Short mmCIF file of C-alpha atoms and ligand atoms in Angstrom, two decimals:
data_model
loop_
_atom_site.label_atom_id
_atom_site.label_comp_id
_atom_site.label_asym_id
_atom_site.label_seq_id
_atom_site.Cartn_x
_atom_site.Cartn_y
_atom_site.Cartn_z
CA MET A 293 -4.99 18.49 4.22
CA LEU A 294 -3.70 15.71 6.43
CA GLY A 295 -3.64 11.87 6.05
CA ILE A 296 -3.74 9.53 9.07
CA TYR A 297 -2.41 5.94 9.01
CA VAL A 298 -3.19 3.50 11.84
CA HIS A 299 -1.21 0.21 12.00
CA ILE A 300 -2.89 -2.95 13.25
CA PRO A 301 -0.03 -5.44 13.58
CA PHE A 302 -2.08 -8.60 14.13
CA CYS A 303 -2.82 -11.55 11.76
CA GLU A 304 -4.32 -14.94 12.11
CA SER A 305 -1.24 -16.63 10.82
CA LYS A 306 1.98 -15.32 9.08
CA CYS A 307 2.05 -15.62 5.32
CA ASN A 308 5.44 -17.10 4.20
CA TYR A 309 6.48 -14.09 1.97
CA CYS A 310 5.55 -11.26 4.44
CA ALA A 311 8.11 -9.12 6.19
CA PHE A 312 5.63 -6.44 7.39
CA ALA A 313 5.30 -5.75 11.18
CA SER A 314 2.57 -8.33 11.53
CA PHE A 315 2.36 -10.92 14.28
CA VAL A 316 0.02 -13.68 15.58
CA GLN A 317 -0.55 -12.53 19.11
CA LYS A 318 -2.64 -13.48 22.12
CA LYS A 319 -5.74 -11.51 23.05
CA GLU A 320 -3.97 -9.97 26.12
CA ILE A 321 -1.18 -8.47 23.96
CA GLN A 322 -3.86 -7.13 21.60
CA LYS A 323 -5.71 -5.49 24.50
CA LYS A 324 -2.47 -3.90 25.73
CA TYR A 325 -1.56 -2.70 22.23
CA PHE A 326 -4.95 -1.07 21.57
CA LYS A 327 -4.90 0.67 24.96
CA PHE A 328 -1.45 2.07 24.07
CA LEU A 329 -2.49 2.96 20.54
CA ILE A 330 -5.47 4.91 21.77
CA ASP A 331 -3.30 6.75 24.25
CA GLU A 332 -0.84 7.62 21.44
CA ILE A 333 -3.61 9.15 19.47
CA ASN A 334 -5.19 11.00 22.40
CA ASN A 335 -1.74 12.43 23.62
CA PHE A 336 -0.58 13.50 20.18
CA ASN A 337 0.24 17.13 20.48
CA LEU A 338 1.69 18.50 17.31
CA ALA A 339 0.07 21.87 16.80
CA SER A 340 -1.93 21.39 13.62
CA ASP A 341 -5.31 22.49 12.61
CA SER A 342 -5.06 20.62 9.24
CA ILE A 343 -8.20 18.94 8.16
CA VAL A 344 -8.00 15.11 7.67
CA ASP A 345 -9.04 13.96 4.27
CA SER A 346 -7.78 10.39 4.35
CA ILE A 347 -7.61 7.69 7.01
CA PHE A 348 -6.05 4.34 6.37
CA ILE A 349 -6.36 1.50 8.82
CA GLY A 350 -3.74 -0.92 7.73
CA GLY A 351 -1.73 -3.90 8.86
CA GLY A 352 -1.30 -6.63 9.52
CA THR A 353 -4.97 -7.48 9.15
CA PRO A 354 -7.31 -4.98 10.78
CA SER A 355 -10.27 -7.25 9.79
CA CYS A 356 -9.14 -10.01 12.06
CA VAL A 357 -9.29 -7.98 15.34
CA ASP A 358 -12.52 -7.51 17.37
CA VAL A 359 -14.54 -4.80 15.81
CA CYS A 360 -14.81 -2.86 19.06
CA TYR A 361 -11.13 -1.89 18.63
CA ILE A 362 -11.87 -0.41 15.30
CA GLU A 363 -14.73 1.49 16.87
CA THR A 364 -12.48 2.90 19.48
CA ILE A 365 -9.83 3.90 17.04
CA MET A 366 -12.26 5.78 14.84
CA SER A 367 -13.71 7.61 17.76
CA ALA A 368 -10.32 8.64 19.12
CA ILE A 369 -9.40 9.98 15.58
CA LYS A 370 -12.69 11.87 15.37
CA ASN A 371 -12.23 13.43 18.85
CA LYS A 372 -8.69 14.58 18.08
CA PHE A 373 -8.83 15.64 14.50
CA LYS A 374 -11.12 17.65 12.24
CA ILE A 375 -12.23 15.20 9.60
CA LEU A 376 -13.45 16.24 6.20
CA LYS A 377 -17.06 15.23 5.54
CA ASP A 378 -16.11 13.16 2.41
CA ALA A 379 -12.77 11.78 3.71
CA GLU A 380 -11.53 8.55 2.27
CA ILE A 381 -11.45 6.03 4.98
CA THR A 382 -9.92 2.69 4.12
CA ILE A 383 -9.58 -0.57 6.00
CA GLU A 384 -7.47 -3.52 4.89
CA ALA A 385 -8.99 -7.01 5.21
CA ASN A 386 -8.40 -10.57 4.54
CA PRO A 387 -11.25 -12.47 2.81
CA ASN A 388 -11.69 -15.04 5.52
CA SER A 389 -12.12 -12.47 8.30
CA LEU A 390 -14.92 -10.59 6.66
CA ASN A 391 -18.70 -11.19 7.25
CA LEU A 392 -21.82 -9.00 6.68
CA GLU A 393 -22.25 -7.87 10.14
CA LYS A 394 -18.69 -6.74 10.53
CA LEU A 395 -18.77 -4.90 7.20
CA LYS A 396 -21.97 -3.11 8.18
CA ILE A 397 -20.36 -1.90 11.32
CA TYR A 398 -17.33 -0.58 9.33
CA ARG A 399 -19.81 1.34 7.22
CA LYS A 400 -21.53 2.82 10.20
CA LEU A 401 -18.12 4.01 11.49
CA GLY A 402 -17.72 5.97 8.20
CA ILE A 403 -15.36 3.57 6.53
CA ASN A 404 -16.01 3.89 2.88
CA ARG A 405 -13.14 1.94 1.16
CA LEU A 406 -12.25 -1.63 1.55
CA SER A 407 -8.87 -3.13 0.48
CA ILE A 408 -8.90 -6.92 0.37
CA GLY A 409 -5.82 -9.05 0.14
CA VAL A 410 -6.83 -11.57 -2.47
CA GLN A 411 -3.32 -12.38 -3.92
CA SER A 412 -4.52 -15.24 -6.19
CA LEU A 413 -7.72 -17.14 -6.92
CA ASN A 414 -5.89 -20.47 -7.22
CA ASN A 415 -6.33 -22.48 -4.07
CA ASN A 416 -3.01 -24.35 -4.52
CA GLN A 417 -1.09 -21.08 -4.90
CA LEU A 418 -2.83 -19.58 -1.92
CA LYS A 419 -1.95 -22.68 0.22
CA LYS A 420 1.65 -22.60 -0.98
CA ILE A 421 2.21 -18.99 0.18
CA GLY A 422 0.52 -19.56 3.54
CA ARG A 423 -2.75 -17.77 2.97
CA MET A 424 -5.68 -18.67 5.24
CA HIS A 425 -8.41 -18.10 2.62
CA ASN A 426 -9.62 -19.80 -0.52
CA LYS A 427 -11.29 -18.69 -3.78
CA LYS A 428 -14.79 -19.08 -2.53
CA GLN A 429 -14.08 -16.82 0.45
CA VAL A 430 -12.98 -14.01 -1.92
CA PHE A 431 -16.34 -14.12 -3.78
CA ASP A 432 -18.22 -14.19 -0.48
CA ALA A 433 -16.33 -11.26 0.86
CA LEU A 434 -17.09 -9.22 -2.27
CA LYS A 435 -20.72 -10.12 -2.06
CA PHE A 436 -20.92 -9.09 1.61
CA ALA A 437 -19.13 -5.95 0.83
CA LYS A 438 -21.51 -4.95 -1.84
CA LYS A 439 -24.47 -5.82 0.50
CA ALA A 440 -23.08 -3.67 3.35
CA GLY A 441 -22.90 -0.73 0.90
CA PHE A 442 -19.25 -0.56 -0.05
CA GLU A 443 -18.72 0.73 -3.56
CA ASN A 444 -15.09 1.57 -3.41
CA ILE A 445 -13.23 -1.74 -3.18
CA ASN A 446 -9.56 -2.64 -3.89
CA CYS A 447 -8.22 -6.15 -4.37
CA ASP A 448 -4.47 -6.82 -3.97
CA PHE A 449 -2.93 -9.51 -6.25
CA LEU A 450 0.56 -10.89 -6.27
CA LEU A 451 2.52 -11.35 -9.62
CA GLY A 452 5.35 -13.84 -9.81
CA LEU A 453 3.89 -16.73 -7.78
CA GLU A 454 4.75 -20.34 -8.61
CA ASN A 455 2.99 -21.76 -11.66
CA SER A 456 1.72 -18.42 -12.83
CA ASN A 457 1.37 -16.90 -16.28
CA TYR A 458 -0.33 -14.02 -17.90
CA PHE A 459 -3.51 -15.93 -18.93
CA LYS A 460 -4.11 -17.39 -15.47
CA ILE A 461 -3.81 -13.94 -13.80
CA LYS A 462 -5.84 -12.26 -16.44
CA ASN A 463 -8.61 -14.78 -15.88
CA MET A 464 -8.58 -14.10 -12.19
CA LEU A 465 -8.82 -10.31 -12.70
CA ARG A 466 -11.51 -10.88 -15.29
CA LYS A 467 -13.73 -12.71 -12.80
CA ILE A 468 -13.51 -9.79 -10.26
CA LYS A 469 -13.23 -6.76 -12.42
CA ASN A 470 -16.95 -5.79 -12.34
CA LYS A 471 -17.09 -6.09 -8.63
CA VAL A 472 -14.14 -3.64 -7.69
CA THR A 473 -12.95 -0.23 -8.45
CA HIS A 474 -9.31 -0.69 -7.89
CA PHE A 475 -6.47 -3.30 -8.21
CA SER A 476 -3.09 -3.29 -6.62
CA CYS A 477 -0.85 -5.79 -8.49
CA TYR A 478 2.43 -6.31 -6.61
CA MET A 479 5.46 -8.22 -7.97
CA LEU A 480 6.30 -10.74 -5.19
CA GLN A 481 9.45 -9.82 -3.38
CA VAL A 482 11.47 -12.52 -1.62
CA GLU A 483 12.19 -10.75 1.57
CA ASN A 484 15.25 -11.62 3.78
CA GLY A 485 14.45 -13.82 6.75
CA THR A 486 11.05 -15.00 5.44
CA LEU A 487 10.07 -18.65 5.22
CA LEU A 488 9.63 -18.04 1.42
CA GLU A 489 13.30 -17.24 1.17
CA LYS A 490 14.20 -20.50 2.83
CA MET A 491 11.71 -22.41 0.58
CA CYS A 492 13.35 -20.82 -2.50
CA LYS A 493 16.82 -21.78 -1.29
CA GLU A 494 15.69 -25.37 -0.60
CA LYS A 495 13.91 -25.49 -3.98
CA LYS A 496 10.65 -26.23 -2.17
CA ILE A 497 9.13 -23.51 -4.33
CA VAL A 498 10.21 -22.44 -7.78
CA LEU A 499 9.40 -18.84 -8.71
CA PRO A 500 9.51 -17.42 -12.19
CA ASP A 501 12.61 -15.23 -12.81
CA GLU A 502 12.26 -11.49 -12.62
CA ASP A 503 12.30 -10.89 -16.43
CA LYS A 504 9.26 -13.23 -16.88
CA THR A 505 7.42 -11.49 -13.98
CA VAL A 506 8.10 -8.01 -15.52
CA LYS A 507 6.65 -9.31 -18.90
CA ILE A 508 3.60 -10.63 -17.10
CA TYR A 509 3.24 -7.30 -15.23
CA GLU A 510 3.42 -5.35 -18.60
CA LYS A 511 0.73 -7.53 -20.23
CA ILE A 512 -1.50 -7.32 -17.10
CA SER A 513 -1.15 -3.52 -17.06
CA ASN A 514 -2.21 -3.46 -20.69
CA TYR A 515 -5.18 -5.76 -19.95
CA LEU A 516 -6.35 -3.67 -16.94
CA GLN A 517 -5.99 -0.38 -18.93
CA LYS A 518 -8.16 -1.88 -21.74
CA LYS A 519 -10.72 -2.60 -19.09
CA LYS A 520 -10.58 1.05 -17.91
CA PHE A 521 -8.56 0.51 -14.85
CA PHE A 522 -6.31 3.45 -15.24
CA ARG A 523 -2.64 2.96 -13.99
CA TYR A 524 -1.67 5.90 -11.73
CA GLU A 525 1.30 4.13 -9.91
CA ILE A 526 3.49 1.22 -10.83
CA SER A 527 1.37 -1.24 -8.92
CA ASN A 528 -1.93 0.64 -8.77
CA PHE A 529 -4.91 0.63 -11.17
CA ALA A 530 -8.17 2.44 -10.67
CA LYS A 531 -11.37 3.16 -12.31
CA GLU A 532 -11.89 7.00 -13.05
CA GLY A 533 -12.20 8.79 -9.80
CA TYR A 534 -11.23 5.86 -7.57
CA GLN A 535 -7.51 6.39 -7.13
CA CYS A 536 -6.45 5.89 -3.56
CA LEU A 537 -6.13 9.36 -2.17
CA HIS A 538 -4.22 8.17 0.79
CA ASN A 539 -1.47 6.50 -1.22
CA ILE A 540 -1.32 9.43 -3.47
CA LYS A 541 -0.41 11.46 -0.38
CA TYR A 542 2.62 9.29 0.26
CA TRP A 543 3.86 9.79 -3.39
CA ARG A 544 3.11 13.48 -3.45
CA ARG A 545 4.93 13.90 -0.03
CA ASP A 546 1.85 15.45 1.59
CA ASN A 547 1.65 15.60 5.29
CA TYR A 548 0.54 12.35 7.01
CA LEU A 549 0.69 10.98 10.62
CA GLY A 550 1.18 7.39 11.45
CA PHE A 551 0.00 5.77 14.73
CA GLY A 552 0.85 2.34 16.04
CA LEU A 553 3.68 -0.20 15.77
CA SER A 554 6.21 0.69 12.97
CA ALA A 555 4.00 3.57 11.66
CA HIS A 556 5.83 6.36 9.78
CA SER A 557 4.98 9.98 9.59
CA LEU A 558 5.88 13.02 7.38
CA PHE A 559 5.04 16.40 8.67
CA ASN A 560 6.46 19.57 7.17
CA ASN A 561 9.57 17.69 5.84
CA LYS A 562 10.23 16.08 9.23
CA ARG A 563 10.07 12.22 9.08
CA TRP A 564 9.82 9.93 12.01
CA ALA A 565 8.90 6.27 12.65
CA ASN A 566 7.54 4.36 15.59
CA ALA A 567 9.35 1.36 16.90
CA SER A 568 8.59 -1.97 15.24
CA ILE A 569 9.15 -4.18 18.26
CA PHE A 570 6.24 -4.24 20.83
CA ASP A 571 8.49 -3.53 23.92
CA ASP A 572 10.13 -0.55 22.29
CA TYR A 573 6.75 0.74 21.07
CA PHE A 574 5.29 0.47 24.58
CA LYS A 575 8.28 2.54 25.84
CA ASN A 576 7.52 5.23 23.22
CA LYS A 577 10.93 4.83 21.60
CA LYS A 578 11.32 6.55 18.28
CA PRO A 579 14.00 4.72 16.27
CA TYR A 580 14.04 7.40 13.63
CA GLU A 581 13.32 11.07 13.68
CA GLU A 582 14.87 13.45 11.18
CA LEU A 583 14.39 16.88 9.69
CA LEU A 584 15.06 16.16 5.98
CA THR A 585 17.88 18.01 4.24
CA ASN A 586 17.21 19.58 0.81
CA GLN A 587 19.23 16.69 -0.77
CA GLN A 588 16.97 14.13 0.86
CA ILE A 589 13.83 16.04 -0.21
CA ILE A 590 15.16 16.26 -3.71
CA GLU A 591 15.87 12.44 -3.82
CA GLU A 592 12.34 11.71 -2.41
CA ILE A 593 10.64 13.97 -5.03
CA ILE A 594 12.49 12.19 -7.84
CA MET A 595 12.07 8.70 -6.53
CA LEU A 596 8.37 8.95 -5.54
CA GLY A 597 7.46 11.01 -8.65
CA LEU A 598 8.97 8.59 -11.18
CA ARG A 599 6.91 5.75 -9.67
CA CYS A 600 3.62 7.33 -10.54
CA GLU A 601 1.83 9.19 -13.35
CA ILE A 602 2.06 12.60 -11.65
CA GLY A 603 5.81 12.58 -12.18
CA PHE A 604 7.91 15.36 -10.71
CA ASN A 605 8.51 19.03 -11.34
CA LYS A 606 11.96 19.99 -12.54
CA LYS A 607 11.54 23.57 -11.36
CA GLN A 608 10.58 22.46 -7.77
CA ILE A 609 13.98 20.59 -7.39
CA LEU A 610 15.83 23.39 -9.06
CA ASP A 611 14.44 25.79 -6.36
CA LEU A 612 15.83 23.30 -3.75
CA GLY A 613 19.31 23.64 -5.38
CA TYR A 614 19.61 20.70 -7.89
CA ASP A 615 19.79 21.23 -11.58
CA ILE A 616 18.84 17.92 -12.97
CA GLU A 617 19.62 18.90 -16.50
CA LYS A 618 23.34 18.65 -15.63
CA ASN A 619 22.80 14.93 -14.81
CA GLU A 620 24.08 12.99 -17.76
CA ASN A 621 22.14 9.81 -17.00
CA PHE A 622 18.94 11.90 -16.77
CA ASN A 623 19.68 13.47 -20.15
CA ASN A 624 20.26 10.10 -21.79
CA LEU A 625 16.97 8.76 -20.33
CA ILE A 626 15.12 11.74 -21.89
CA ASN A 627 16.95 11.31 -25.24
CA LYS A 628 15.89 7.64 -25.29
CA ASN A 629 12.36 8.61 -24.45
CA ILE A 630 12.46 6.38 -21.21
CA LEU A 631 11.65 9.56 -19.32
CA ILE A 632 9.17 12.01 -20.84
CA GLU A 633 9.35 15.80 -20.45
CA LYS A 634 6.27 17.95 -20.67
CA GLY A 635 7.12 21.57 -19.80
CA ASP A 636 8.60 21.30 -16.36
CA ILE A 637 7.05 17.89 -15.58
CA ILE A 638 9.18 14.73 -15.86
CA LYS A 639 7.42 11.37 -15.95
CA THR A 640 8.45 7.73 -16.52
CA ASN A 641 7.38 6.50 -19.94
CA PRO A 642 4.62 4.00 -19.04
CA LYS A 643 6.25 1.33 -21.17
CA TYR A 644 9.15 1.30 -18.68
CA TYR A 645 7.24 1.14 -15.43
CA GLY A 646 8.31 -2.50 -14.99
CA VAL A 647 11.96 -1.46 -14.71
CA SER A 648 11.40 1.83 -12.85
CA ASN A 649 13.73 0.83 -9.94
CA TYR A 650 16.60 0.67 -12.37
CA ILE A 651 15.72 3.96 -13.95
CA ILE A 652 15.40 5.76 -10.59
CA SER A 653 18.71 4.32 -9.30
CA SER A 654 20.54 5.44 -12.35
CA ILE A 655 19.60 9.04 -11.75
CA LEU A 656 20.09 9.15 -7.98
C1 SAM B 777 0.90 -5.97 4.36
S1 SAM B 777 -0.57 -6.55 3.56
C2 SAM B 777 -1.80 -6.11 4.54
C3 SAM B 777 -3.26 -6.61 4.13
C4 SAM B 777 -3.61 -8.08 4.45
N1 SAM B 777 -2.97 -8.46 5.69
C5 SAM B 777 -3.24 -8.97 3.37
O1 SAM B 777 -2.29 -9.65 3.44
O2 SAM B 777 -4.04 -9.10 2.47
C6 SAM B 777 -0.82 -5.59 2.11
C7 SAM B 777 -0.34 -6.23 0.86
O3 SAM B 777 1.05 -6.25 0.75
C8 SAM B 777 1.46 -7.17 -0.17
N2 SAM B 777 2.72 -7.90 0.18
C9 SAM B 777 3.01 -8.36 1.36
N3 SAM B 777 4.23 -8.96 1.32
C10 SAM B 777 4.75 -8.77 0.02
C11 SAM B 777 5.83 -9.21 -0.65
N4 SAM B 777 6.86 -9.93 -0.02
N5 SAM B 777 5.95 -8.93 -1.98
C12 SAM B 777 4.97 -8.23 -2.56
N6 SAM B 777 3.85 -7.90 -2.02
C13 SAM B 777 3.67 -8.10 -0.70
C14 SAM B 777 0.32 -8.18 -0.40
O4 SAM B 777 -0.26 -8.10 -1.64
C15 SAM B 777 -0.69 -7.64 0.71
O5 SAM B 777 -2.00 -7.80 0.13
S1 SF4 B 778 -2.13 -11.51 6.25
FE1 SF4 B 778 -1.10 -9.72 5.29
S2 SF4 B 778 0.05 -8.68 6.79
FE2 SF4 B 778 -0.58 -10.71 7.66
S3 SF4 B 778 1.24 -11.99 7.21
FE3 SF4 B 778 -0.09 -12.20 5.44
S4 SF4 B 778 0.49 -10.61 3.99
FE4 SF4 B 778 1.48 -10.10 5.93
#
């Protein structure tokens, strides 16, 4: 089975923490971009008869562009690939760019999963990070989504915002938890070159330190799990049966194809990426294209596996030539019960998900 990712690099404004390939662009650029994107899909010629079981229209903010572009993308994909009848088809959205009419069209196009960037329900916090929406718009969006027939809904939240604590975040999640099937809770990263980085340096914003955010994350994880949102990856929590199949593909290293600016692909252990600058993308430049070596495959299996509850298979990497039992740090982590071994499967002890980056880098 195959996954397809389509990148929509447009936003109504740039949030001050965001380093993704997302830009505020004029309508003419958007028109040119979508023409090129559709050509990219139509002209794609890798011989594959794989059936597509997940499509993810991400961004940027796909919900802020004219819905006719989403229609054209969906028909180009349907013409080019065989799509499984029950494929998971997700679109990312911001609360302020959703309305009932738009959501009904998405449903008609076969889109059956909605991922809404909520980040916070505190209007001051939202303003401080440069979001365009407010709390009311989140609840309106959820109401419209239900009315349009969406039952599989994710909300993204940010942990580690200014003036944040466990109780405040828990209360936000509590207000929404009966309306959604999935939460993504990301720890805010201060990315190089962002306005947030500058604001931190100039003390215009004071963020909690990493230890405090990790503690909040751990408590939030416990809260969500008590409410039957099962953690299947560090930042992702889902009701039974509502894990995001598309994201799981990334972590399992299944084949996926990415179309659009900065989109990445993995196909039979070949990785490639599209350019993340419009001019280069329009010239079809591929800044990165590589058939992975065994060493790289092994590292990916360990790194991705330890981020999620599926873990990784010791035997699979032994077959690729690496005997992890000879790694002293790995053995120490097993002895300290930080990594858990069940037969050939190695997983991160869920108690240590908050520091999994350190665990992974100590092994690799
Ligand atoms: C790239 S955005 C796309 C969806 C949509 N544009 C939005 O912002 O809601 C996907 C998610 O990435 C997360 N994200 C973006 N920048 C981040 C950062 N610096 N640290 C942590 N999470 C971030 C946000 O939670 C956001 O909802
Ligand atoms: S709306 Fe989403 S993609 Fe756009 S700038 Fe904000 S976080 Fe980034």
